[in-house]
Tab-separated table of C-alpha atoms in Angstrom:
chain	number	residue	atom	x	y	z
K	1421	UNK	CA	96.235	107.224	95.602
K	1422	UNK	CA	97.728	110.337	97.214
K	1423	UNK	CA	94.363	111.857	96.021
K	1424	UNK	CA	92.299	109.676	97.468
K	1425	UNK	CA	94.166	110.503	100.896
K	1426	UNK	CA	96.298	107.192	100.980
K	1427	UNK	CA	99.926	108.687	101.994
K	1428	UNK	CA	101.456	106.655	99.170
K	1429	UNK	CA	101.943	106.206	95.618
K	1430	UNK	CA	102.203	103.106	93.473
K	1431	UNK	CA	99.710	100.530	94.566
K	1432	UNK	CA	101.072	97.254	94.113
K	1433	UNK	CA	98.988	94.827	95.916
K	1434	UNK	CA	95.188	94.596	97.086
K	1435	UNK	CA	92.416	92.430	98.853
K	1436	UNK	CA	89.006	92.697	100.240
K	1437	UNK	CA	87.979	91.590	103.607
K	1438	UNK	CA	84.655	89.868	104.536
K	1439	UNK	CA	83.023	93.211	105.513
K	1440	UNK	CA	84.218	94.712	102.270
K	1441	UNK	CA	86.693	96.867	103.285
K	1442	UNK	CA	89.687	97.473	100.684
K	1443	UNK	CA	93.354	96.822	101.922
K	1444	UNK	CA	96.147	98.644	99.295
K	1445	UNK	CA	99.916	98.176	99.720
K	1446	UNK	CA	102.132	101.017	98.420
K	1447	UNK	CA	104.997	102.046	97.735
K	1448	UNK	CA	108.269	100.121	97.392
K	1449	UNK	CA	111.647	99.173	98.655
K	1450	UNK	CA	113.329	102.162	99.605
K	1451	UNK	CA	110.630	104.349	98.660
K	1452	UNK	CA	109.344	107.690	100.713
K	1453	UNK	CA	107.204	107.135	102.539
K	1454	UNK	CA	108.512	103.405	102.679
K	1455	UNK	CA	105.688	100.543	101.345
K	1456	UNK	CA	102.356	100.943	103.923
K	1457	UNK	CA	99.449	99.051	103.519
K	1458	UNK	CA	96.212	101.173	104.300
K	1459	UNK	CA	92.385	99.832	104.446
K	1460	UNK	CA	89.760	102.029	102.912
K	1461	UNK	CA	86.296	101.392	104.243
K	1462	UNK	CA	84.274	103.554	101.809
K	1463	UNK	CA	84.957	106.841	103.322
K	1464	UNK	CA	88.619	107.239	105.138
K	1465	UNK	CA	91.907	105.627	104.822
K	1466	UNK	CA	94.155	104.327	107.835
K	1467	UNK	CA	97.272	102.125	107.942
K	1468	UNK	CA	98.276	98.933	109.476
K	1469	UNK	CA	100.571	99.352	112.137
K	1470	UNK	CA	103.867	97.921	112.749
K	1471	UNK	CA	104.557	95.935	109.365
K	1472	UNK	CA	107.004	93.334	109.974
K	1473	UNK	CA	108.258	93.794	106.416
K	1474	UNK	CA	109.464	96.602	103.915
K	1475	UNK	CA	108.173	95.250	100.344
K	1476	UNK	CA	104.720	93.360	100.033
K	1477	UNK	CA	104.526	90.308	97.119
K	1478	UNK	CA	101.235	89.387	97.399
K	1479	UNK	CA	98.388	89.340	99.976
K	1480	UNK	CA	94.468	88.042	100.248
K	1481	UNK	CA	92.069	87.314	103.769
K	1482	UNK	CA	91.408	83.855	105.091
K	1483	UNK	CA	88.183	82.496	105.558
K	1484	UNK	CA	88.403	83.952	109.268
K	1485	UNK	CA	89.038	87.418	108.316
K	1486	UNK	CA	92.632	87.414	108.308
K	1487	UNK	CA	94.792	89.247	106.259
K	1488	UNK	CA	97.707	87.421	104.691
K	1489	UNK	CA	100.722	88.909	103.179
K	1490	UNK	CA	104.054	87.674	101.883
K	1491	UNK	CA	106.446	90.013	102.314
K	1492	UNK	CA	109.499	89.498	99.606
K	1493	UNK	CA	112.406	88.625	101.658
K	1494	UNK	CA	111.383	88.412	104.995
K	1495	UNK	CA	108.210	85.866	105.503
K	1496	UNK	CA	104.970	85.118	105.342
K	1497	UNK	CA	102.730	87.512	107.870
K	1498	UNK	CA	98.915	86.999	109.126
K	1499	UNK	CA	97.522	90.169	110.151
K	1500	UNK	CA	94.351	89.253	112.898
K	1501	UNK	CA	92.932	93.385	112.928
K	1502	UNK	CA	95.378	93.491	116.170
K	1503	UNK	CA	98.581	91.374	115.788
K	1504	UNK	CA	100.940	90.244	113.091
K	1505	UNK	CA	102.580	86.319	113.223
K	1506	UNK	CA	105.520	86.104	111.432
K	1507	UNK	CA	105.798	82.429	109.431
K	1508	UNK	CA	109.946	82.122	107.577
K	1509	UNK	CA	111.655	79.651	106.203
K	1510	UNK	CA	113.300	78.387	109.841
K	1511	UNK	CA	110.004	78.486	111.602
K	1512	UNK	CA	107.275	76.891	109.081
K	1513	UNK	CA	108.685	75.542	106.038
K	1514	UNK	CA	108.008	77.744	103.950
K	1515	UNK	CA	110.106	76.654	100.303
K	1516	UNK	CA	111.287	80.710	99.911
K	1517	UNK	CA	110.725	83.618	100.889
K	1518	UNK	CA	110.163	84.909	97.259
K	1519	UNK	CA	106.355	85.395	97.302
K	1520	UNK	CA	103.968	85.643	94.092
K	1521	UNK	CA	100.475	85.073	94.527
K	1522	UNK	CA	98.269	84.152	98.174
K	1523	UNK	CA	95.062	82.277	97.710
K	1524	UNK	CA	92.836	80.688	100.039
K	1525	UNK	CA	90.711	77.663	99.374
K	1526	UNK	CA	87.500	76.468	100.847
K	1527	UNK	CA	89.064	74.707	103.637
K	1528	UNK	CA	90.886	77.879	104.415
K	1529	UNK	CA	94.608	76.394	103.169
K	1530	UNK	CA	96.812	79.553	102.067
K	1531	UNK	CA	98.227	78.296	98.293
K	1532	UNK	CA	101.265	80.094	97.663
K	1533	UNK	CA	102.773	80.464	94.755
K	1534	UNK	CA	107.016	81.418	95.114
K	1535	UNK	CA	109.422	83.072	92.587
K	1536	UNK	CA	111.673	80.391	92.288
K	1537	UNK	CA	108.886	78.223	90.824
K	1538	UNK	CA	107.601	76.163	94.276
K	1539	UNK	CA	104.236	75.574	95.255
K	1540	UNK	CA	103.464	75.052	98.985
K	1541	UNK	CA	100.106	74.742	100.749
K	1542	UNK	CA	100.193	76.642	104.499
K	1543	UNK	CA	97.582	76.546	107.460
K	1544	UNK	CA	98.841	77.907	110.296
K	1545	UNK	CA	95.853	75.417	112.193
K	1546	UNK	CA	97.200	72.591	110.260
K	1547	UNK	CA	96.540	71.412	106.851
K	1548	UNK	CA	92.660	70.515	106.530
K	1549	UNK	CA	91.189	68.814	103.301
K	1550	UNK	CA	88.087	68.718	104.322
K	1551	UNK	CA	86.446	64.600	102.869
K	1552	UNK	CA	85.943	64.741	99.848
K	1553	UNK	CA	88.979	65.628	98.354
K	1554	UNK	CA	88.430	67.860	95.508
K	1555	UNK	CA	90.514	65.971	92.395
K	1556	UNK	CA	92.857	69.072	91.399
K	1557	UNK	CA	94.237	69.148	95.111
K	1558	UNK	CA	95.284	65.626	95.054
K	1559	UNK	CA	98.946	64.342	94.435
K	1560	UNK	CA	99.651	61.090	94.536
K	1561	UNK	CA	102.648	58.657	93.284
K	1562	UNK	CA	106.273	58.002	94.579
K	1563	UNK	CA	108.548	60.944	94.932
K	1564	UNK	CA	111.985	60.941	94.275
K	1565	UNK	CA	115.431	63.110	94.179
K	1566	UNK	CA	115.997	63.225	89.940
K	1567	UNK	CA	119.230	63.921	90.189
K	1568	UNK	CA	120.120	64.355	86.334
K	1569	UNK	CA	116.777	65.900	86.016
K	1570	UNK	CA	115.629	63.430	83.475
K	1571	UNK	CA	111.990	62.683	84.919
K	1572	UNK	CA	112.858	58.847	85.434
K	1573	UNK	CA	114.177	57.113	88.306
K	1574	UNK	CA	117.543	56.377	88.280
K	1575	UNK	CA	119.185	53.269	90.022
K	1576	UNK	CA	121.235	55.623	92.212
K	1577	UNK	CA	118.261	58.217	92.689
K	1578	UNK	CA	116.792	58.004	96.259
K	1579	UNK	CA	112.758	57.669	96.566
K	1580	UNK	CA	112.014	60.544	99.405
K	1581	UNK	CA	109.393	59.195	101.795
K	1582	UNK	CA	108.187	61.060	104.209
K	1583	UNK	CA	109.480	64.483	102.883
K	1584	UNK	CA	107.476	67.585	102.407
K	1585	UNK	CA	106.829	68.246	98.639
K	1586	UNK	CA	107.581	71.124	96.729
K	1587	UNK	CA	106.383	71.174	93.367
K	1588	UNK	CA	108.286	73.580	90.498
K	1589	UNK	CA	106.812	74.470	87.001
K	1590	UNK	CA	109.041	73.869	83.882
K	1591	UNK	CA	106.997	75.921	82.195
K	1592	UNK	CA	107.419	79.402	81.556
């Protein structure tokens, strides 16, 4: 990238924004210069101010043009072309802070997919699922705390109503 003009090496994230631009994060933890994340727009690099985190896990745009990133370790950060919001664990609900993959659906939910194995759907305008439903969004059934992690509902394992859901693979 240093090339190119980008003022760091080892590109470890990307995304493309609605007007085509390219966004690159470089770099790493304790790397020199430290991880930046610079948008190319076809001719000439230049960097996002002010990152509120040191080591990028994954990051894609909204449907409004916002960039989203999960920085490992620190939170979840949308990037409006001016401003960054900061979304943790103690202010959103986020499961980790352990970030893998960002997607966006067509109702403009952030998917995010954690390293400890958790699942969790973000909107920082609330959840919207938009009637109808599509199928593979859907989860449905009684939830419960499987405390000898058996699958089946014990006597003494308590159904959790009203909880937020986290969902882990057990696959690897």
């Amino acid at each position: 990238l240093t090339t190119f003009g980008f003022p760091a090496d080892f590109p470890n994230n990307f995304a493309e924004d609605l007007q085509g631009n390219v966004y690159v994060a470089a770099g790493w933890y304790g790397s020199a210069p430290p991880q930046q994340i610079g948008k190319y727009d076809g001719f000439t690099w230049s960097l996002l101010p002010n990152l509120p985190g040191i080591s990028v896990g994954s990051m894609c745009f909204d449907r409004y043009d916002n960039l989203w990133v999960g920085f490992l370790n620190t939170g979840l950060a949308k990037y409006d072309g001016t401003n960054w919001t900061l979304y943790t664990i103690h202010n959103s609900g986020l499961p980790d802070l352990n970030f893998r993959d960002l997607d966006v659906d067509e109702y403009n939910n952030l998917w995010i997919a954690t390293g400890a194995g958790a699942l969790a759907v973000f909107n920082d305008r609330e959840l919207n699922f938009t009637t109808p439903v599509p199928n593979r969004f859907k989860i449905s059934g009684n939830f419960f705390f499987d405390v000898d992690s058996n699958g089946i509902k014990n006597g003494n394992e308590p159904f959790l109503n009203h909880q937020k859901v986290t969902v882990n693979s057990n696959s690897s």
